[in-house]
Short mmCIF file of C-alpha atoms and ligand atoms in Angstrom, two decimals:
data_model
loop_
_atom_site.label_atom_id
_atom_site.label_comp_id
_atom_site.label_asym_id
_atom_site.label_seq_id
_atom_site.Cartn_x
_atom_site.Cartn_y
_atom_site.Cartn_z
CA MET A 1 -10.32 13.77 45.42
CA ASN A 2 -13.37 14.74 45.13
CA THR A 3 -14.54 17.75 43.08
CA VAL A 4 -17.17 20.62 42.60
CA LEU A 5 -17.92 21.67 38.89
CA ILE A 6 -19.10 24.68 38.72
CA GLY A 7 -20.30 27.53 36.31
CA ALA A 8 -18.91 31.22 36.68
CA GLN A 9 -20.97 33.29 34.61
CA TRP A 10 -24.94 32.49 33.31
CA GLY A 11 -24.41 29.23 32.18
CA ASP A 12 -23.02 27.72 28.83
CA GLU A 13 -19.88 28.51 30.02
CA GLY A 14 -18.98 24.74 28.95
CA LYS A 15 -18.93 22.61 32.20
CA GLY A 16 -19.92 19.59 30.37
CA LYS A 17 -16.45 19.48 28.23
CA VAL A 18 -14.90 19.59 31.42
CA ILE A 19 -16.63 17.45 33.06
CA ASP A 20 -16.22 14.71 30.40
CA PHE A 21 -12.07 15.87 30.42
CA LEU A 22 -12.53 15.30 34.47
CA THR A 23 -14.73 12.00 34.58
CA GLU A 24 -11.62 10.08 33.31
CA GLU A 25 -10.14 10.26 36.87
CA ALA A 26 -12.82 10.23 39.22
CA ASP A 27 -15.42 6.75 40.30
CA VAL A 28 -18.47 9.02 40.39
CA VAL A 29 -20.32 12.25 38.82
CA VAL A 30 -23.34 13.46 40.53
CA ARG A 31 -25.65 16.45 39.56
CA PHE A 32 -27.23 18.21 42.10
CA GLN A 33 -29.56 20.96 41.19
CA GLY A 34 -31.17 21.87 38.10
CA GLY A 35 -33.15 20.25 35.74
CA SER A 36 -34.25 19.54 31.83
CA ASN A 37 -32.82 24.10 31.63
CA ALA A 38 -29.30 22.68 31.00
CA GLY A 39 -27.64 21.75 27.92
CA HIS A 40 -23.74 20.43 28.07
CA THR A 41 -22.19 19.71 25.61
CA VAL A 42 -19.76 17.19 25.05
CA VAL A 43 -17.49 17.07 22.00
CA VAL A 44 -15.52 13.57 20.90
CA GLY A 45 -14.35 13.19 17.30
CA ASP A 46 -17.28 14.42 15.05
CA LYS A 47 -19.34 13.16 17.19
CA LYS A 48 -21.43 16.28 19.49
CA TYR A 49 -23.21 15.04 22.17
CA VAL A 50 -25.99 17.09 23.95
CA LEU A 51 -27.10 16.65 27.86
CA HIS A 52 -29.94 17.40 30.31
CA LEU A 53 -30.36 15.41 32.93
CA VAL A 54 -28.17 12.50 32.91
CA PRO A 55 -24.58 13.57 33.81
CA SER A 56 -21.82 14.24 31.74
CA GLY A 57 -19.75 11.81 32.41
CA ILE A 58 -21.79 9.46 31.64
CA LEU A 59 -19.73 9.41 28.02
CA HIS A 60 -16.88 7.27 29.93
CA ASP A 61 -17.98 3.55 30.34
CA GLY A 62 -18.09 2.35 33.91
CA LYS A 63 -18.27 5.74 35.57
CA HIS A 64 -21.05 5.59 38.32
CA CYS A 65 -23.76 8.73 37.09
CA VAL A 66 -26.06 9.62 39.69
CA ILE A 67 -29.03 12.26 39.73
CA GLY A 68 -29.08 13.31 43.06
CA ASN A 69 -31.60 14.59 45.88
CA GLY A 70 -31.40 18.80 44.47
CA VAL A 71 -32.62 18.07 40.85
CA VAL A 72 -36.09 18.34 39.73
CA MET A 73 -36.30 15.48 37.49
CA ASP A 74 -39.10 15.67 34.53
CA PRO A 75 -39.89 11.77 33.62
CA PHE A 76 -40.25 12.28 29.79
CA ASP A 77 -36.98 14.21 29.39
CA LEU A 78 -35.20 11.72 31.32
CA VAL A 79 -36.31 8.60 29.70
CA LYS A 80 -35.78 10.08 26.03
CA GLU A 81 -32.25 11.06 27.29
CA LEU A 82 -31.76 7.79 28.13
CA ASP A 83 -32.93 5.71 25.47
CA GLN A 84 -30.63 8.08 23.35
CA VAL A 85 -27.66 7.45 26.04
CA GLU A 86 -28.81 3.71 25.03
CA SER A 87 -28.41 4.34 21.18
CA TRP A 88 -25.25 5.64 21.85
CA GLY A 89 -23.66 2.62 22.66
CA PHE A 90 -23.47 3.59 26.66
CA GLN A 91 -24.85 1.07 29.18
CA LEU A 92 -26.13 2.26 31.80
CA LYS A 93 -27.10 -1.11 33.15
CA GLY A 94 -25.22 -1.23 37.61
CA ARG A 95 -23.75 2.61 36.79
CA PHE A 96 -27.09 5.12 36.19
CA HIS A 97 -28.72 5.76 39.71
CA ILE A 98 -31.85 8.49 40.81
CA SER A 99 -32.08 9.62 43.88
CA GLU A 100 -36.06 8.27 45.13
CA ARG A 101 -35.75 12.05 47.41
CA ALA A 102 -35.53 13.91 43.97
CA HIS A 103 -38.16 15.49 43.13
CA MET A 104 -40.19 15.44 40.10
CA VAL A 105 -40.90 18.13 37.27
CA MET A 106 -44.97 17.00 35.93
CA GLN A 107 -47.06 18.14 32.89
CA TRP A 108 -48.48 20.41 35.69
CA HIS A 109 -45.25 22.53 36.08
CA ARG A 110 -44.54 22.78 32.02
CA ALA A 111 -48.31 24.10 31.85
CA LEU A 112 -47.27 26.42 34.92
CA ASP A 113 -44.31 27.53 33.67
CA ALA A 114 -45.82 29.17 29.92
CA ALA A 115 -48.41 29.66 32.07
CA GLU A 116 -46.35 32.12 34.83
CA GLU A 117 -44.46 33.48 32.27
CA ALA A 118 -46.97 34.93 29.15
CA ALA A 119 -48.92 36.17 32.81
CA ARG A 120 -45.51 38.22 33.60
CA ALA A 121 -45.99 41.81 32.15
CA GLU A 122 -43.20 43.39 29.75
CA GLY A 123 -39.96 43.85 31.55
CA ARG A 124 -40.77 41.10 33.94
CA LYS A 125 -40.65 38.14 31.65
CA ILE A 126 -36.95 35.34 32.83
CA GLY A 127 -37.35 34.23 29.75
CA THR A 128 -37.15 30.34 31.17
CA THR A 129 -36.50 27.14 29.21
CA GLY A 130 -40.07 26.56 29.76
CA ARG A 131 -39.37 22.72 31.29
CA GLY A 132 -41.31 23.61 34.33
CA ILE A 133 -38.40 24.55 36.68
CA GLY A 134 -39.51 27.05 38.60
CA PRO A 135 -42.93 25.23 39.68
CA ALA A 136 -41.78 22.23 39.84
CA TYR A 137 -38.75 23.44 43.08
CA ALA A 138 -42.02 25.93 44.34
CA ALA A 139 -44.22 22.39 44.98
CA LYS A 140 -40.95 20.87 46.87
CA VAL A 141 -40.59 24.12 48.52
CA GLY A 142 -44.21 24.54 49.65
CA ARG A 143 -43.73 21.16 50.38
CA TYR A 144 -46.34 20.16 47.55
CA GLY A 145 -44.58 18.09 45.26
CA MET A 146 -43.80 14.96 43.95
CA ARG A 147 -40.60 12.97 44.56
CA VAL A 148 -39.61 10.52 42.68
CA GLY A 149 -39.83 8.27 45.47
CA ASP A 150 -43.22 8.46 45.02
CA ILE A 151 -43.09 6.24 41.63
CA LEU A 152 -42.32 3.52 44.33
CA LYS A 153 -45.24 3.51 46.10
CA PRO A 154 -48.07 0.85 44.88
CA ASN A 155 -51.16 3.76 45.63
CA PHE A 156 -48.36 6.04 42.16
CA ALA A 157 -51.52 6.26 40.57
CA GLU A 158 -53.83 8.25 43.35
CA ILE A 159 -50.49 9.98 44.48
CA VAL A 160 -50.62 11.60 40.74
CA LYS A 161 -54.71 11.99 40.22
CA MET A 162 -54.44 14.03 43.17
CA HIS A 163 -51.66 15.78 42.88
CA THR A 164 -53.23 16.68 38.64
CA GLU A 165 -56.70 18.20 40.50
CA ASP A 166 -54.36 20.49 42.80
CA ALA A 167 -52.73 20.88 39.90
CA ASN A 168 -56.10 21.99 37.65
CA ALA A 169 -56.85 25.08 40.55
CA LYS A 170 -53.92 26.35 40.00
CA LEU A 171 -54.33 26.38 36.33
CA ARG A 172 -57.63 27.12 36.20
CA ALA A 173 -56.61 30.65 38.18
CA LEU A 174 -53.69 31.25 35.68
CA GLY A 175 -57.01 30.98 32.72
CA ALA A 176 -54.88 28.31 31.13
CA HIS A 177 -55.64 25.08 30.03
CA GLU A 178 -56.40 22.10 32.73
CA LEU A 179 -54.93 18.36 32.61
CA ASP A 180 -56.90 15.64 32.01
CA VAL A 181 -56.67 13.79 35.50
CA ASP A 182 -56.85 9.91 33.51
CA GLU A 183 -54.91 10.62 31.29
CA MET A 184 -52.29 12.43 33.53
CA VAL A 185 -52.31 8.23 34.97
CA ARG A 186 -52.38 6.68 31.55
CA LEU A 187 -49.38 8.71 30.83
CA TYR A 188 -47.10 8.06 34.05
CA MET A 189 -47.39 4.70 34.33
CA PRO A 190 -45.06 3.78 31.89
CA MET A 191 -42.59 6.01 32.59
CA ALA A 192 -42.15 5.35 36.15
CA LYS A 193 -41.72 1.58 35.46
CA ALA A 194 -39.09 2.59 32.91
CA LEU A 195 -37.31 4.15 35.73
CA LEU A 196 -38.21 2.12 38.65
CA PRO A 197 -34.26 0.08 38.21
CA TYR A 198 -33.05 3.31 39.02
CA VAL A 199 -34.69 4.65 41.73
CA THR A 200 -32.30 3.96 44.71
CA ASP A 201 -31.15 5.62 47.79
CA THR A 202 -28.15 7.92 46.90
CA VAL A 203 -27.47 9.68 49.98
CA GLN A 204 -26.59 6.15 51.00
CA PHE A 205 -24.85 5.41 47.38
CA MET A 206 -23.02 8.72 47.29
CA HIS A 207 -21.37 8.03 51.38
CA GLU A 208 -20.13 4.25 50.33
CA SER A 209 -18.63 5.31 47.81
CA LEU A 210 -16.21 7.66 49.74
CA ASP A 211 -15.84 4.96 52.33
CA LYS A 212 -14.56 2.91 49.15
CA GLY A 213 -11.80 6.11 48.81
CA MET A 214 -13.58 6.98 45.29
CA SER A 215 -13.58 10.15 44.07
CA VAL A 216 -16.51 11.88 42.94
CA LEU A 217 -16.98 14.90 40.62
CA PHE A 218 -20.32 17.40 40.98
CA GLU A 219 -21.41 18.88 38.17
CA GLY A 220 -23.05 22.15 38.01
CA ALA A 221 -26.23 23.39 35.48
CA GLN A 222 -26.94 26.53 34.65
CA ALA A 223 -24.33 29.05 37.00
CA THR A 224 -23.46 31.33 39.68
CA MET A 225 -25.05 34.22 38.36
CA LEU A 226 -28.63 32.27 37.88
CA ASP A 227 -28.25 31.13 41.84
CA ILE A 228 -31.66 32.05 43.61
CA ASP A 229 -29.39 33.49 45.88
CA PHE A 230 -26.26 34.88 44.57
CA GLY A 231 -27.64 35.84 40.56
CA THR A 232 -29.47 38.79 38.98
CA TYR A 233 -32.52 38.38 40.58
CA PRO A 234 -35.50 37.13 39.72
CA PHE A 235 -33.76 37.07 36.83
CA VAL A 236 -32.18 33.56 37.80
CA THR A 237 -33.66 29.47 37.34
CA SER A 238 -34.76 28.44 40.90
CA SER A 239 -32.20 26.29 42.00
CA ASN A 240 -28.58 26.90 43.84
CA PRO A 241 -25.64 26.16 41.37
CA THR A 242 -23.23 27.73 43.33
CA ALA A 243 -20.70 25.05 45.14
CA GLY A 244 -23.20 25.12 48.46
CA GLY A 245 -25.51 23.27 46.32
CA ALA A 246 -23.65 20.01 45.84
CA CYS A 247 -23.75 18.99 49.47
CA THR A 248 -27.43 20.10 49.53
CA GLY A 249 -28.25 18.64 46.26
CA SER A 250 -26.69 15.15 46.56
CA GLY A 251 -26.10 14.70 50.27
CA VAL A 252 -22.55 15.13 51.17
CA GLY A 253 -21.03 17.34 53.87
CA PRO A 254 -18.78 20.05 53.21
CA ARG A 255 -15.79 18.03 54.25
CA ALA A 256 -15.73 15.79 51.90
CA ILE A 257 -14.57 18.14 49.23
CA ASP A 258 -11.96 19.06 48.22
CA ARG A 259 -10.98 21.74 46.10
CA VAL A 260 -14.23 23.36 43.68
CA ILE A 261 -13.04 24.77 40.04
CA GLY A 262 -15.09 27.09 38.76
CA VAL A 263 -15.68 27.15 34.63
CA LEU A 264 -15.11 30.50 33.13
CA LYS A 265 -16.60 31.76 29.72
CA LEU A 266 -12.51 34.18 28.32
CA TYR A 267 -16.13 36.43 27.05
CA THR A 268 -20.12 36.52 28.47
CA THR A 269 -23.40 34.95 27.25
CA ARG A 270 -26.48 35.15 28.78
CA VAL A 271 -29.73 33.40 27.28
CA GLY A 272 -32.80 34.74 28.46
CA GLU A 273 -33.57 38.23 30.24
CA GLY A 274 -32.19 40.05 32.75
CA PRO A 275 -28.50 42.67 32.56
CA PHE A 276 -26.22 42.20 31.72
CA PRO A 277 -23.40 44.82 32.00
CA THR A 278 -20.95 44.20 29.23
CA GLU A 279 -23.19 43.02 26.59
CA LEU A 280 -22.61 43.33 23.32
CA PHE A 281 -25.08 44.96 20.19
CA ASP A 282 -22.57 45.70 17.55
CA ALA A 283 -20.29 44.11 15.13
CA ASP A 284 -18.03 42.64 17.76
CA GLY A 285 -21.62 40.92 19.51
CA GLU A 286 -22.26 39.22 16.13
CA THR A 287 -18.32 37.98 15.76
CA LEU A 288 -18.36 36.26 19.50
CA ARG A 289 -22.29 34.73 18.42
CA SER A 290 -20.69 33.12 15.68
CA ARG A 291 -17.05 32.06 15.68
CA GLY A 292 -18.42 30.83 19.35
CA GLY A 293 -21.67 29.26 17.90
CA GLU A 294 -23.73 30.77 20.36
CA PHE A 295 -27.41 28.92 20.14
CA GLY A 296 -28.85 27.19 23.31
CA ALA A 297 -28.32 23.92 23.92
CA THR A 298 -31.84 23.04 24.88
CA THR A 299 -33.81 25.79 23.15
CA GLY A 300 -31.89 27.38 20.06
CA ARG A 301 -32.74 30.73 21.07
CA PRO A 302 -29.37 33.07 20.28
CA ARG A 303 -27.23 34.03 23.25
CA ARG A 304 -26.76 37.72 24.44
CA CYS A 305 -22.17 37.76 23.88
CA GLY A 306 -20.38 40.61 25.14
CA TRP A 307 -17.03 41.21 26.68
CA PHE A 308 -14.88 39.74 29.58
CA ASP A 309 -16.44 40.87 33.17
CA ALA A 310 -14.13 40.62 35.62
CA VAL A 311 -16.27 41.62 38.14
CA ILE A 312 -19.01 38.62 38.27
CA ALA A 313 -15.32 36.36 37.99
CA ARG A 314 -14.22 37.95 41.37
CA TYR A 315 -17.77 37.49 43.17
CA ALA A 316 -18.31 34.31 41.39
CA GLN A 317 -14.88 33.53 42.67
CA ARG A 318 -15.82 34.76 46.38
CA VAL A 319 -19.30 32.89 46.50
CA ASN A 320 -18.09 28.96 45.62
CA GLY A 321 -14.29 29.36 46.82
CA ILE A 322 -13.10 28.98 43.72
CA ASP A 323 -9.54 27.30 43.89
CA PHE A 324 -9.20 26.51 40.10
CA TRP A 325 -10.48 28.03 36.85
CA ALA A 326 -11.80 25.98 33.92
CA MET A 327 -11.13 28.57 31.29
CA THR A 328 -12.61 28.09 28.15
CA LYS A 329 -13.41 29.24 24.24
CA LEU A 330 -10.34 31.13 24.64
CA ASP A 331 -10.24 30.20 20.46
CA VAL A 332 -12.97 32.29 19.87
CA LEU A 333 -11.20 35.47 20.35
CA ASP A 334 -8.49 34.46 18.04
CA THR A 335 -9.80 37.45 15.33
CA PHE A 336 -10.09 40.21 17.70
CA GLU A 337 -7.16 43.37 16.87
CA THR A 338 -8.19 44.57 20.58
CA VAL A 339 -10.16 42.66 23.65
CA LYS A 340 -11.63 43.99 26.88
CA ILE A 341 -11.98 43.06 30.04
CA CYS A 342 -14.50 45.04 32.14
CA THR A 343 -13.40 45.22 35.47
CA GLY A 344 -15.91 47.46 37.45
CA TYR A 345 -19.47 49.16 37.48
CA ARG A 346 -19.30 53.27 37.36
CA ARG A 347 -22.60 54.70 38.96
CA ASP A 348 -24.19 57.21 37.33
CA ASP A 349 -22.41 59.52 40.68
CA GLY A 350 -18.91 58.69 39.66
CA PHE A 351 -19.06 55.72 42.07
CA VAL A 352 -17.34 53.09 40.91
CA TYR A 353 -17.64 48.94 42.04
CA GLN A 354 -15.68 46.57 42.59
CA THR A 355 -18.22 43.89 44.15
CA PHE A 356 -21.37 43.07 42.16
CA PRO A 357 -24.15 45.26 43.58
CA ALA A 358 -27.52 43.12 44.69
CA ASP A 359 -29.49 45.63 43.89
CA LEU A 360 -30.80 45.51 39.96
CA ASP A 361 -31.95 49.13 40.22
CA VAL A 362 -28.36 50.33 41.17
CA LEU A 363 -27.07 47.81 38.22
CA ALA A 364 -29.13 49.73 36.19
CA ARG A 365 -27.12 53.16 36.60
CA CYS A 366 -24.28 51.38 36.21
CA GLU A 367 -21.73 51.68 33.03
CA PRO A 368 -19.54 49.29 32.54
CA VAL A 369 -15.52 50.71 33.20
CA TYR A 370 -12.71 48.27 30.33
CA GLU A 371 -9.69 47.90 30.15
CA GLU A 372 -8.36 47.12 26.88
CA LEU A 373 -5.63 44.56 25.59
CA PRO A 374 -3.66 43.80 22.56
CA GLY A 375 -5.64 40.80 20.84
CA TRP A 376 -3.29 38.03 19.08
CA GLN A 377 -4.64 37.64 15.90
CA CYS A 378 -3.44 33.90 15.29
CA GLU A 379 -5.10 30.62 15.84
CA THR A 380 -5.06 29.04 18.99
CA SER A 381 -6.67 26.24 18.32
CA LYS A 382 -4.29 23.94 17.96
CA ILE A 383 -2.48 24.02 20.69
CA THR A 384 -1.79 21.09 22.68
CA ASN A 385 1.18 23.15 25.15
CA TYR A 386 0.22 26.40 27.34
CA ASN A 387 4.11 27.91 26.90
CA ASP A 388 3.07 28.08 22.86
CA LEU A 389 -0.02 30.38 23.62
CA PRO A 390 0.30 33.15 21.64
CA GLU A 391 2.43 35.95 24.01
CA ASN A 392 -0.71 38.49 24.19
CA ALA A 393 -2.82 35.60 24.65
CA LYS A 394 -1.07 34.88 27.81
CA ARG A 395 -1.23 38.64 28.75
CA TYR A 396 -4.97 38.63 28.27
CA ILE A 397 -5.36 35.48 30.75
CA ASP A 398 -2.88 36.36 33.37
CA ARG A 399 -4.79 40.30 33.72
CA ILE A 400 -8.54 38.40 34.25
CA LEU A 401 -6.04 35.90 36.87
CA GLU A 402 -5.39 39.51 38.93
CA LEU A 403 -8.31 40.65 38.47
CA VAL A 404 -10.75 37.31 39.92
CA GLY A 405 -8.05 35.43 42.10
CA GLY A 406 -7.64 31.57 42.07
CA ARG A 407 -5.52 29.55 39.99
CA LEU A 408 -5.69 28.36 36.39
CA GLY A 409 -5.72 24.76 35.98
CA VAL A 410 -7.38 23.93 32.03
CA LEU A 411 -7.47 25.50 29.03
CA SER A 412 -9.93 24.54 26.58
CA VAL A 413 -9.24 26.23 23.53
CA GLY A 414 -11.92 23.95 21.01
CA PRO A 415 -15.41 22.66 21.38
CA ALA A 416 -13.42 18.43 21.28
CA ARG A 417 -12.11 16.55 24.33
CA GLU A 418 -8.69 16.81 22.64
CA THR A 419 -8.91 20.49 22.29
CA THR A 420 -8.10 20.69 26.71
CA LEU A 421 -5.32 22.07 28.17
CA ARG A 422 -4.55 20.81 31.60
CA ILE A 423 -2.74 23.18 33.75
CA GLY A 424 -2.18 23.61 36.83
CA ILE A 425 -4.75 20.79 38.76
P1 GDP B 501 -23.09 24.06 29.05
O1 GDP B 501 -24.05 24.59 29.56
O2 GDP B 501 -21.49 24.51 30.25
O3 GDP B 501 -21.77 22.58 29.07
O4 GDP B 501 -22.13 24.67 28.07
P2 GDP B 501 -23.00 24.26 26.33
O5 GDP B 501 -22.36 23.24 26.24
O6 GDP B 501 -24.17 24.88 26.60
O7 GDP B 501 -22.53 25.58 25.53
C1 GDP B 501 -20.54 25.37 25.63
C2 GDP B 501 -20.71 25.38 23.89
O8 GDP B 501 -19.59 25.63 23.35
C3 GDP B 501 -20.36 24.33 23.52
O9 GDP B 501 -21.74 24.25 21.89
C4 GDP B 501 -19.59 23.40 23.35
O10 GDP B 501 -19.35 21.81 22.16
C5 GDP B 501 -18.34 24.83 22.88
N1 GDP B 501 -17.37 25.20 23.51
C6 GDP B 501 -16.74 24.20 24.93
N2 GDP B 501 -15.62 24.57 25.05
C7 GDP B 501 -14.88 24.92 23.99
C8 GDP B 501 -13.86 26.11 23.48
O11 GDP B 501 -12.78 25.81 23.98
N3 GDP B 501 -13.51 26.36 21.78
C9 GDP B 501 -14.98 26.69 21.64
N4 GDP B 501 -14.86 27.05 19.99
N5 GDP B 501 -15.96 25.78 21.89
C10 GDP B 501 -16.65 25.00 22.88
P1 IMO B 502 -26.45 25.28 31.41
O1 IMO B 502 -26.54 24.52 32.77
C1 IMO B 502 -27.77 29.15 30.66
C2 IMO B 502 -31.61 30.52 32.37
C3 IMO B 502 -32.95 30.16 31.64
C4 IMO B 502 -33.51 31.87 32.15
C5 IMO B 502 -33.49 31.52 33.26
C6 IMO B 502 -34.35 31.10 34.60
O2 IMO B 502 -26.60 24.56 29.65
O3 IMO B 502 -25.27 25.98 32.58
P2 IMO B 502 -35.23 28.31 34.18
O4 IMO B 502 -35.78 27.71 33.23
O5 IMO B 502 -34.21 27.41 34.56
O6 IMO B 502 -36.23 28.45 35.18
O7 IMO B 502 -34.58 29.48 33.99
O8 IMO B 502 -32.13 30.78 33.92
N1 IMO B 502 -31.33 29.28 31.96
C7 IMO B 502 -29.98 28.72 31.48
N2 IMO B 502 -28.94 30.09 30.89
N3 IMO B 502 -27.53 28.33 30.36
C8 IMO B 502 -28.34 26.90 31.41
O9 IMO B 502 -27.95 26.01 32.25
C9 IMO B 502 -29.53 27.38 32.17
N4 IMO B 502 -30.52 26.84 32.20
C10 IMO B 502 -31.60 27.94 32.82
O10 IMO B 502 -32.23 30.94 29.94
O11 IMO B 502 -33.19 32.72 32.15
MG1 MG B 503 -25.52 24.64 28.13
#
């Protein structure tokens, strides 16, 4: 059974937690896009692990973890993270693999990320994570990127030199600090050495695994509404976090995929800039933020919070072909007297959108249409059986399923591994 798992909203839906849960029955977990802009949290007992580049399956000894060709990998971040994973007591040798086709995020990409963001006028800033993601993908698509495979080459130092000089011309044009060429070579040589043992042809590894009948779990980072094609462009990330990205970012064909799971937070959050129709600026939003611990796992920024938006969830269901939902953070809603679901967007002339408009100018003219349901006002975080949920919580979930399509597969009622209910999968 090969499963693609993706985020259905604006990220931080709890993908890390659900991946960790599903890794139990997988053999290989592969990241297929994004980079260290991701922050995936797994809580086991009273220990909290946050992963940025390493697949969240790494906390299960013996499972293979792959950084696929679609990822942009910052060697500094990765070396730091690998040290951390080893310090937690998990072995990496023989089960961690990096694609030689993946691109590298270099110091100049981070510098360019900061300089480009600073140069953007108010209202056009993206609020990036500052991890160099946009410039690294721009380099990839522009065909002037550096690939992981470059570290295997005897002239790696020369390659770094050449790329630093090219990047300096861009930094100069933006009025940003240039980088010292020799310093870059001195910095990157030890990184290359540390990562060398893990670099391999992961396309071949994926196919050998599939041929042996191993079960693969594709771990999406970011989310549908941050997708470069389907998200709220230009307030998006620079990759395809939607299900299609699993194929292009790992080297398997669509027929290899048996099911798609969408991770859906039972309210909505967003970090960074860009439209967010159901955003709350009142005490309810504050309650969601504090009860949900809604602070970025990568940047620590407070997340913007709002009611559940069925328009984007339905859109995500279609764009990704979601079979099952993993619904998360039900417990965060436990205290509300009533809960709201956005069922459409009403334009200023009265027209109601049931689908997500492509044009942000149109979205700016819209107000969310809400349906209000009674809350359940009791604790759900200790519930281990779906049937024991309060009736109003079940009603809330059923109404969402009715509006968005797809089936419920997993329900999460707390941060810890143990607080996960398996339902239809
Ligand atoms: P990801 O980026 O999709 O992996 O999500 P993050 O790890 O960035 O953010 C999700 C946060 O919610 C983390 O702090 C998780 O520990 C936490 N979390 C996940 N599922 C639940 C849940 O069902 N209830 C609560 N209260 N917290 C959860
Ligand atoms: P996970 O995998 C939430 C957001 C940033 C910014 C925009 C572009 O943890 O869900 P980038 O640095 O990618 O160029 O920033 O995307 N963003 C995320 N928001 N969760 C993430 O990852 C995100 N990764 C990027 O805040 O608005
Ligand atoms: Mg996150």
